[in-house]
CSV table of C-alpha atoms in Angstrom, one decimal:
chain,number,residue,atom,x,y,z
A,50,MET,CA,-99.3,234.5,-7.6
A,51,GLN,CA,-95.7,235.7,-7.6
A,52,LEU,CA,-95.5,235.0,-11.4
A,53,LEU,CA,-98.7,236.9,-12.1
A,54,LEU,CA,-97.4,239.9,-10.0
A,55,SER,CA,-94.0,239.8,-11.6
A,56,ARG,CA,-94.9,239.9,-15.3
A,57,GLY,CA,-98.6,240.7,-15.4
A,58,ARG,CA,-100.1,238.4,-18.1
A,59,TRP,CA,-99.6,234.7,-18.4
A,60,THR,CA,-101.3,231.9,-20.4
A,61,ARG,CA,-102.2,228.8,-18.4
A,62,LYS,CA,-99.6,226.9,-20.5
A,63,ASP,CA,-96.8,229.4,-19.6
A,64,LEU,CA,-97.7,229.2,-15.9
A,65,ALA,CA,-97.6,225.4,-16.0
A,66,LEU,CA,-94.1,225.5,-17.7
A,67,ALA,CA,-92.8,228.0,-15.1
A,68,GLN,CA,-94.2,225.9,-12.2
A,69,GLU,CA,-93.2,222.6,-13.8
A,70,CYS,CA,-96.7,221.2,-13.3
A,71,SER,CA,-99.8,220.4,-15.4
A,72,GLU,CA,-102.3,223.0,-16.7
A,73,ARG,CA,-105.0,221.2,-14.6
A,74,THR,CA,-102.9,222.0,-11.5
A,75,VAL,CA,-102.6,225.7,-12.6
A,76,TYR,CA,-106.3,225.9,-13.1
A,77,ARG,CA,-107.0,224.5,-9.7
A,78,ASP,CA,-104.5,227.0,-8.1
A,79,LEU,CA,-106.1,229.9,-9.9
A,80,GLN,CA,-109.5,228.9,-8.5
A,81,VAL,CA,-108.0,228.8,-5.0
A,82,LEU,CA,-106.6,232.3,-5.4
A,83,GLU,CA,-109.9,233.6,-6.5
A,84,LEU,CA,-111.6,232.0,-3.5
A,85,ALA,CA,-109.0,233.8,-1.3
A,86,GLY,CA,-110.2,237.1,-2.7
A,87,ILE,CA,-107.4,237.7,-5.2
A,88,PRO,CA,-109.0,239.4,-8.3
A,89,ILE,CA,-107.7,237.3,-11.2
A,90,GLN,CA,-109.0,238.3,-14.6
A,91,LEU,CA,-109.0,236.2,-17.8
A,92,GLU,CA,-108.6,238.3,-20.9
A,93,PRO,CA,-109.9,237.3,-24.4
A,94,ALA,CA,-106.5,236.0,-25.6
A,95,GLY,CA,-106.4,233.5,-22.8
A,96,LEU,CA,-104.1,235.6,-20.6
A,97,TYR,CA,-104.5,235.7,-16.9
A,98,ARG,CA,-103.6,238.7,-14.8
A,99,ILE,CA,-104.3,240.3,-11.4
A,100,ARG,CA,-106.6,243.3,-11.6
A,101,HIS,CA,-104.3,246.3,-12.1
A,102,ASP,CA,-105.7,248.4,-9.2
A,103,PHE,CA,-105.3,245.5,-6.6
A,104,ARG,CA,-102.7,245.9,-3.9
A,105,PHE,CA,-101.7,243.3,-1.3
A,106,PRO,CA,-101.2,244.4,2.3
A,107,SER,CA,-97.5,245.2,2.6
A,108,LEU,CA,-95.1,245.3,5.5
A,109,PRO,CA,-94.6,248.8,6.9
A,110,LEU,CA,-90.9,248.9,6.1
A,111,SER,CA,-88.7,252.0,6.4
A,112,ASP,CA,-86.2,252.7,3.7
A,113,ASP,CA,-83.4,251.5,5.9
A,114,GLU,CA,-85.2,248.2,6.6
A,115,ALA,CA,-85.9,247.6,2.9
A,116,LEU,CA,-82.3,248.4,2.1
A,117,GLY,CA,-81.2,246.0,4.9
A,118,GLN,CA,-83.3,243.2,3.4
A,119,ALA,CA,-82.0,243.8,0.0
A,120,VAL,CA,-78.4,243.8,1.2
A,121,ALA,CA,-79.1,240.5,3.1
A,122,SER,CA,-80.2,239.0,-0.2
A,123,VAL,CA,-77.0,240.0,-1.9
A,124,ILE,CA,-74.8,238.7,0.9
A,125,ALA,CA,-76.7,235.4,1.2
A,126,ALA,CA,-76.1,234.9,-2.6
A,127,GLY,CA,-72.3,235.5,-2.3
A,128,PRO,CA,-70.0,232.6,-3.4
A,129,GLY,CA,-69.5,230.3,-0.4
A,130,LEU,CA,-72.5,231.9,1.4
A,131,ASP,CA,-75.2,230.6,-0.9
A,132,VAL,CA,-75.8,227.5,1.1
A,133,THR,CA,-79.6,227.8,1.2
A,134,ALA,CA,-82.2,229.6,-0.9
A,135,GLY,CA,-81.2,232.6,1.2
A,136,ALA,CA,-83.1,235.8,1.6
A,137,ALA,CA,-83.8,236.3,-2.1
A,138,PRO,CA,-87.3,234.6,-2.1
A,139,VAL,CA,-88.4,236.8,0.9
A,140,THR,CA,-87.1,239.9,-0.8
A,141,LYS,CA,-89.1,239.0,-4.0
A,142,LYS,CA,-92.3,238.6,-1.9
A,143,ILE,CA,-91.7,242.0,-0.2
A,144,VAL,CA,-91.0,243.7,-3.5
A,145,ALA,CA,-94.2,242.2,-5.0
A,146,THR,CA,-96.3,243.8,-2.3
A,147,ALA,CA,-94.3,247.0,-1.6
A,148,GLY,CA,-95.0,250.4,-2.8
A,149,ASP,CA,-93.2,251.8,-5.9
A,150,GLU,CA,-90.6,253.7,-3.9
A,151,LEU,CA,-89.6,250.8,-1.6
A,152,ALA,CA,-89.6,248.4,-4.5
A,153,ARG,CA,-87.2,250.7,-6.4
A,154,VAL,CA,-84.9,250.9,-3.3
A,155,MET,CA,-84.7,247.1,-3.0
A,156,HIS,CA,-84.3,246.6,-6.7
A,157,ASP,CA,-81.6,249.2,-7.1
A,158,ALA,CA,-79.7,247.9,-4.0
A,159,GLN,CA,-79.6,244.4,-5.4
A,160,GLN,CA,-78.2,245.7,-8.7
A,161,LEU,CA,-75.6,248.1,-7.2
A,162,ILE,CA,-74.3,246.2,-4.2
A,163,LEU,CA,-72.1,243.1,-4.8
A,164,VAL,CA,-70.3,240.5,-2.8
A,165,LEU,CA,-67.1,239.4,-4.7
A,166,ASP,CA,-64.0,237.3,-4.1
A,167,LEU,CA,-64.5,236.3,-0.5
A,168,LYS,CA,-62.0,233.4,-1.0
A,169,LEU,CA,-64.2,231.0,1.0
A,170,ALA,CA,-63.9,227.3,0.7
A,171,ASP,CA,-65.9,225.8,-2.2
A,172,HIS,CA,-69.1,224.5,-0.7
A,173,SER,CA,-71.0,224.3,-4.1
A,174,ARG,CA,-71.0,220.4,-3.8
A,175,HIS,CA,-72.1,220.4,-0.2
A,176,ARG,CA,-75.3,222.4,-0.2
A,177,GLU,CA,-77.4,219.4,0.6
A,178,ILE,CA,-75.1,218.4,3.4
A,179,LEU,CA,-75.3,221.9,4.9
A,180,ARG,CA,-79.1,221.8,4.6
A,181,THR,CA,-79.1,218.5,6.4
A,182,ILE,CA,-77.0,220.0,9.2
A,183,GLN,CA,-79.3,223.0,9.5
A,184,TRP,CA,-82.4,220.9,9.8
A,185,GLY,CA,-80.7,218.5,12.1
A,186,LEU,CA,-79.9,221.4,14.4
A,187,ILE,CA,-83.4,222.8,14.2
A,188,HIS,CA,-85.1,219.4,14.8
A,189,ARG,CA,-82.4,218.4,17.4
A,190,LYS,CA,-81.8,215.1,15.6
A,191,GLN,CA,-78.6,213.0,15.3
A,192,LEU,CA,-76.6,213.0,12.0
A,193,SER,CA,-74.8,210.1,10.4
A,194,GLY,CA,-72.4,210.2,7.5
A,195,SER,CA,-69.0,209.5,6.0
A,196,TYR,CA,-66.1,211.9,6.8
A,197,ARG,CA,-62.6,212.1,5.4
A,198,SER,CA,-60.0,213.9,7.4
A,199,PRO,CA,-56.7,214.9,5.7
A,200,HIS,CA,-54.9,213.1,8.5
A,201,GLU,CA,-56.7,209.8,7.9
A,202,GLU,CA,-56.0,207.3,5.1
A,203,HIS,CA,-59.7,206.3,4.8
A,204,ALA,CA,-63.1,207.9,5.4
A,205,VAL,CA,-64.8,207.0,8.7
A,206,THR,CA,-68.5,206.7,9.5
A,207,LEU,CA,-69.7,209.1,12.2
A,208,GLN,CA,-72.9,209.3,14.2
A,209,LEU,CA,-73.1,212.8,15.7
A,210,HIS,CA,-75.0,214.9,18.1
A,211,PRO,CA,-74.8,218.4,16.3
A,212,TYR,CA,-74.2,221.4,18.5
A,213,ARG,CA,-73.6,224.3,16.2
A,214,LEU,CA,-72.9,225.2,12.6
A,215,CYS,CA,-70.4,228.0,12.2
A,216,LEU,CA,-68.8,230.0,9.4
A,217,ILE,CA,-65.3,230.6,10.7
A,218,LYS,CA,-62.7,232.5,8.6
A,219,GLN,CA,-63.1,230.8,5.2
A,220,ALA,CA,-65.2,227.7,5.7
A,221,TRP,CA,-68.2,226.2,7.3
A,222,TYR,CA,-67.7,224.0,10.4
A,223,LEU,CA,-69.9,221.6,12.4
A,224,ILE,CA,-69.4,221.5,16.1
A,225,ALA,CA,-70.7,218.1,17.2
A,226,ALA,CA,-70.1,215.2,19.7
A,227,ASN,CA,-69.6,211.7,18.5
A,228,ARG,CA,-72.1,209.1,19.6
A,229,ASP,CA,-69.3,207.2,21.4
A,230,ASP,CA,-67.6,210.3,22.9
A,231,ALA,CA,-69.4,213.2,24.7
A,232,THR,CA,-66.5,215.5,23.9
A,233,PRO,CA,-67.5,218.0,21.2
A,234,ARG,CA,-65.2,218.3,18.2
A,235,THR,CA,-64.9,220.5,15.1
A,236,TYR,CA,-65.7,219.0,11.7
A,237,ARG,CA,-65.1,220.8,8.4
A,238,VAL,CA,-68.3,220.5,6.4
A,239,ALA,CA,-66.5,220.2,3.0
A,240,ARG,CA,-64.9,216.9,4.3
A,241,PHE,CA,-68.2,215.1,4.7
A,242,ARG,CA,-68.9,212.8,1.7
A,243,THR,CA,-72.4,211.9,2.8
A,244,LEU,CA,-74.6,213.0,5.6
A,245,ARG,CA,-78.2,212.2,6.6
A,246,GLN,CA,-80.5,213.1,9.4
A,247,LEU,CA,-81.6,210.3,11.8
A,248,GLU,CA,-84.8,209.9,13.7
A,249,THR,CA,-82.9,209.6,16.9
A,250,SER,CA,-82.9,212.7,19.1
A,251,ALA,CA,-79.6,214.6,19.6
A,252,GLN,CA,-78.4,215.2,23.1
A,253,VAL,CA,-77.1,218.8,23.2
A,254,PRO,CA,-76.1,220.3,26.6
A,255,ASP,CA,-78.3,223.3,27.5
A,256,GLY,CA,-75.3,225.2,28.8
A,257,PHE,CA,-73.1,224.7,25.7
A,258,ASP,CA,-71.1,227.9,25.1
A,259,LEU,CA,-69.5,228.1,21.7
A,260,LYS,CA,-67.2,231.0,22.7
A,261,ALA,CA,-65.9,229.0,25.7
A,262,TYR,CA,-65.4,225.9,23.4
A,263,LEU,CA,-63.4,227.8,20.9
A,264,GLY,CA,-61.5,229.8,23.6
A,265,ASN,CA,-58.8,231.9,22.2
A,266,ALA,CA,-58.2,229.8,19.1
A,267,TRP,CA,-56.8,232.0,16.3
A,268,SER,CA,-59.2,230.5,13.9
A,269,VAL,CA,-60.9,227.1,14.4
A,270,PHE,CA,-58.7,224.7,16.3
A,271,ARG,CA,-57.8,225.5,19.9
A,272,GLY,CA,-54.4,224.6,21.1
A,273,ASP,CA,-53.6,223.2,24.6
A,274,THR,CA,-51.4,226.1,25.6
A,275,SER,CA,-52.2,229.8,25.8
A,276,TYR,CA,-49.6,232.3,24.5
A,277,LYS,CA,-49.1,236.1,24.8
A,278,ILE,CA,-48.3,237.1,21.2
A,279,GLU,CA,-46.5,240.3,20.2
A,280,VAL,CA,-45.8,241.1,16.6
A,281,HIS,CA,-44.1,244.3,15.3
A,282,PHE,CA,-45.2,245.5,11.8
A,283,ALA,CA,-43.2,247.8,9.5
A,284,LYS,CA,-44.6,251.2,8.5
A,285,ALA,CA,-45.4,249.9,5.0
A,286,ALA,CA,-47.9,247.4,6.5
A,287,ALA,CA,-49.0,249.4,9.6
A,288,ARG,CA,-52.1,251.0,8.1
A,289,LEU,CA,-53.3,247.9,6.4
A,290,VAL,CA,-52.9,245.6,9.4
A,291,THR,CA,-54.7,248.0,11.8
A,292,GLU,CA,-57.7,248.2,9.5
A,293,GLY,CA,-58.7,244.7,10.4
A,294,VAL,CA,-59.8,243.0,13.7
A,295,TRP,CA,-57.9,239.8,13.5
A,296,HIS,CA,-58.7,238.4,16.9
A,297,SER,CA,-61.0,239.2,19.8
A,298,THR,CA,-58.1,239.9,22.1
A,299,GLN,CA,-56.3,242.2,19.7
A,300,LYS,CA,-54.6,245.3,21.1
A,301,ILE,CA,-52.8,247.9,18.9
A,302,GLN,CA,-49.8,250.1,19.9
A,303,LYS,CA,-48.8,252.8,17.4
A,304,HIS,CA,-45.3,254.1,17.4
A,305,PRO,CA,-44.0,257.6,16.5
A,306,ASN,CA,-42.0,256.2,13.6
A,307,GLY,CA,-45.2,254.9,11.9
A,308,THR,CA,-44.7,251.2,12.9
A,309,VAL,CA,-47.2,249.3,15.0
A,310,THR,CA,-47.2,246.5,17.5
A,311,LEU,CA,-50.1,244.1,17.7
A,312,ARG,CA,-50.7,241.9,20.8
A,313,PHE,CA,-53.0,238.9,21.1
A,314,THR,CA,-53.7,236.1,23.6
A,315,VAL,CA,-54.0,232.9,21.6
A,316,ASP,CA,-54.5,229.2,22.3
A,317,GLY,CA,-52.0,227.4,20.1
A,318,LEU,CA,-49.5,228.7,17.5
A,319,GLN,CA,-50.0,226.9,14.3
A,320,GLU,CA,-52.9,229.0,13.0
A,321,ILE,CA,-51.4,232.4,13.8
A,322,LEU,CA,-48.1,231.1,12.4
A,323,ARG,CA,-49.6,231.0,8.9
A,324,TRP,CA,-51.1,234.4,9.3
A,325,ILE,CA,-47.7,235.9,10.3
A,326,LEU,CA,-45.9,234.3,7.4
A,327,GLY,CA,-48.4,235.9,5.0
A,328,TRP,CA,-47.0,239.3,6.0
A,329,GLY,CA,-43.5,238.4,4.9
A,330,ALA,CA,-40.8,240.8,5.8
A,331,HIS,CA,-43.3,243.3,7.1
A,332,ALA,CA,-43.9,241.4,10.3
A,333,ALA,CA,-41.5,240.4,13.1
A,334,VAL,CA,-42.5,238.3,16.1
A,335,ILE,CA,-41.3,239.7,19.4
A,336,GLN,CA,-42.9,237.2,21.7
A,337,PRO,CA,-43.1,234.3,22.5
A,338,PRO,CA,-39.8,232.6,21.7
A,339,GLU,CA,-41.6,229.5,20.6
A,340,LEU,CA,-43.4,231.4,17.8
A,341,ARG,CA,-40.2,233.1,16.7
A,342,GLN,CA,-38.6,229.7,16.4
A,343,LEU,CA,-41.4,228.4,14.3
A,344,VAL,CA,-41.3,231.4,12.0
A,345,ARG,CA,-37.5,231.0,11.6
A,346,GLU,CA,-37.8,227.3,10.7
A,347,GLN,CA,-40.5,227.9,8.1
A,348,LEU,CA,-38.5,230.7,6.5
A,349,GLU,CA,-35.4,228.6,6.4
A,350,HIS,CA,-37.3,225.7,4.9
A,351,THR,CA,-38.8,228.0,2.2
A,352,LEU,CA,-35.3,229.4,1.4
A,353,ARG,CA,-33.9,225.9,0.9
A,354,ILE,CA,-36.7,225.3,-1.7
A,355,TYR,CA,-35.5,228.3,-3.7
A,356,GLN,CA,-31.8,227.6,-3.5
A,357,PRO,CA,-30.2,226.4,-6.8
């Protein structure tokens, strides 16, 4: 039906090729559509089409709602975010039944709004694994597969109770508890080599709180110690750094000379350390002393690499 709506006239052979099925199957499907009240006409040249004056009932969408659906399609198709069929099939169905104005809005939005260069981890080889996780969560089933941590010499076989699937910073992560340990852990999806859904039911605590689990981790992994972080940024970086919300605890103090101080409460130092180093000479750690020492050690090590 979507094919007939999209191009107007099709031969039975063309429909079979597009659907990757036999012409007999196409003929049967056309009969089903006619029984459902869809006015399909066969022209003398063997072309099938839906009567031109027929209109399907359409969703009463406002322009903003139609635009929102179109933007969702674009975002879901972005590199690293295209882990399922996304919103595009739904958008196509809406366009096929929408009035001319709404169809134009949705079509134009998908042509004019783009998602580029998100610098997310490459999940192109893990779409089936992500799909397995999604359905495992929905069906509340255990998952089993092979996982290779960068800290382990060999891959290990895991049987997991999946809790949540999260896109954090630049990658997809599975929060799950091992069958032999009730403590939830964080697994990077791209490190799974294989994964399958089991028939065994997953045990997920009703009161599991993802925010409480992540705590004040800067990114993904929560450290054992909480720190009050204070970082001073030079004027050259002040506007750029204050354009972003880097952490849920972020507080900004602007100074008369154009510099700024950012304060955070963070569990662990390793993840925020990498972020601070990325600002180079524009950022200076004020507190805590442990973080200042880590930055100093990293910079000294980098300097030694470049010494002749």
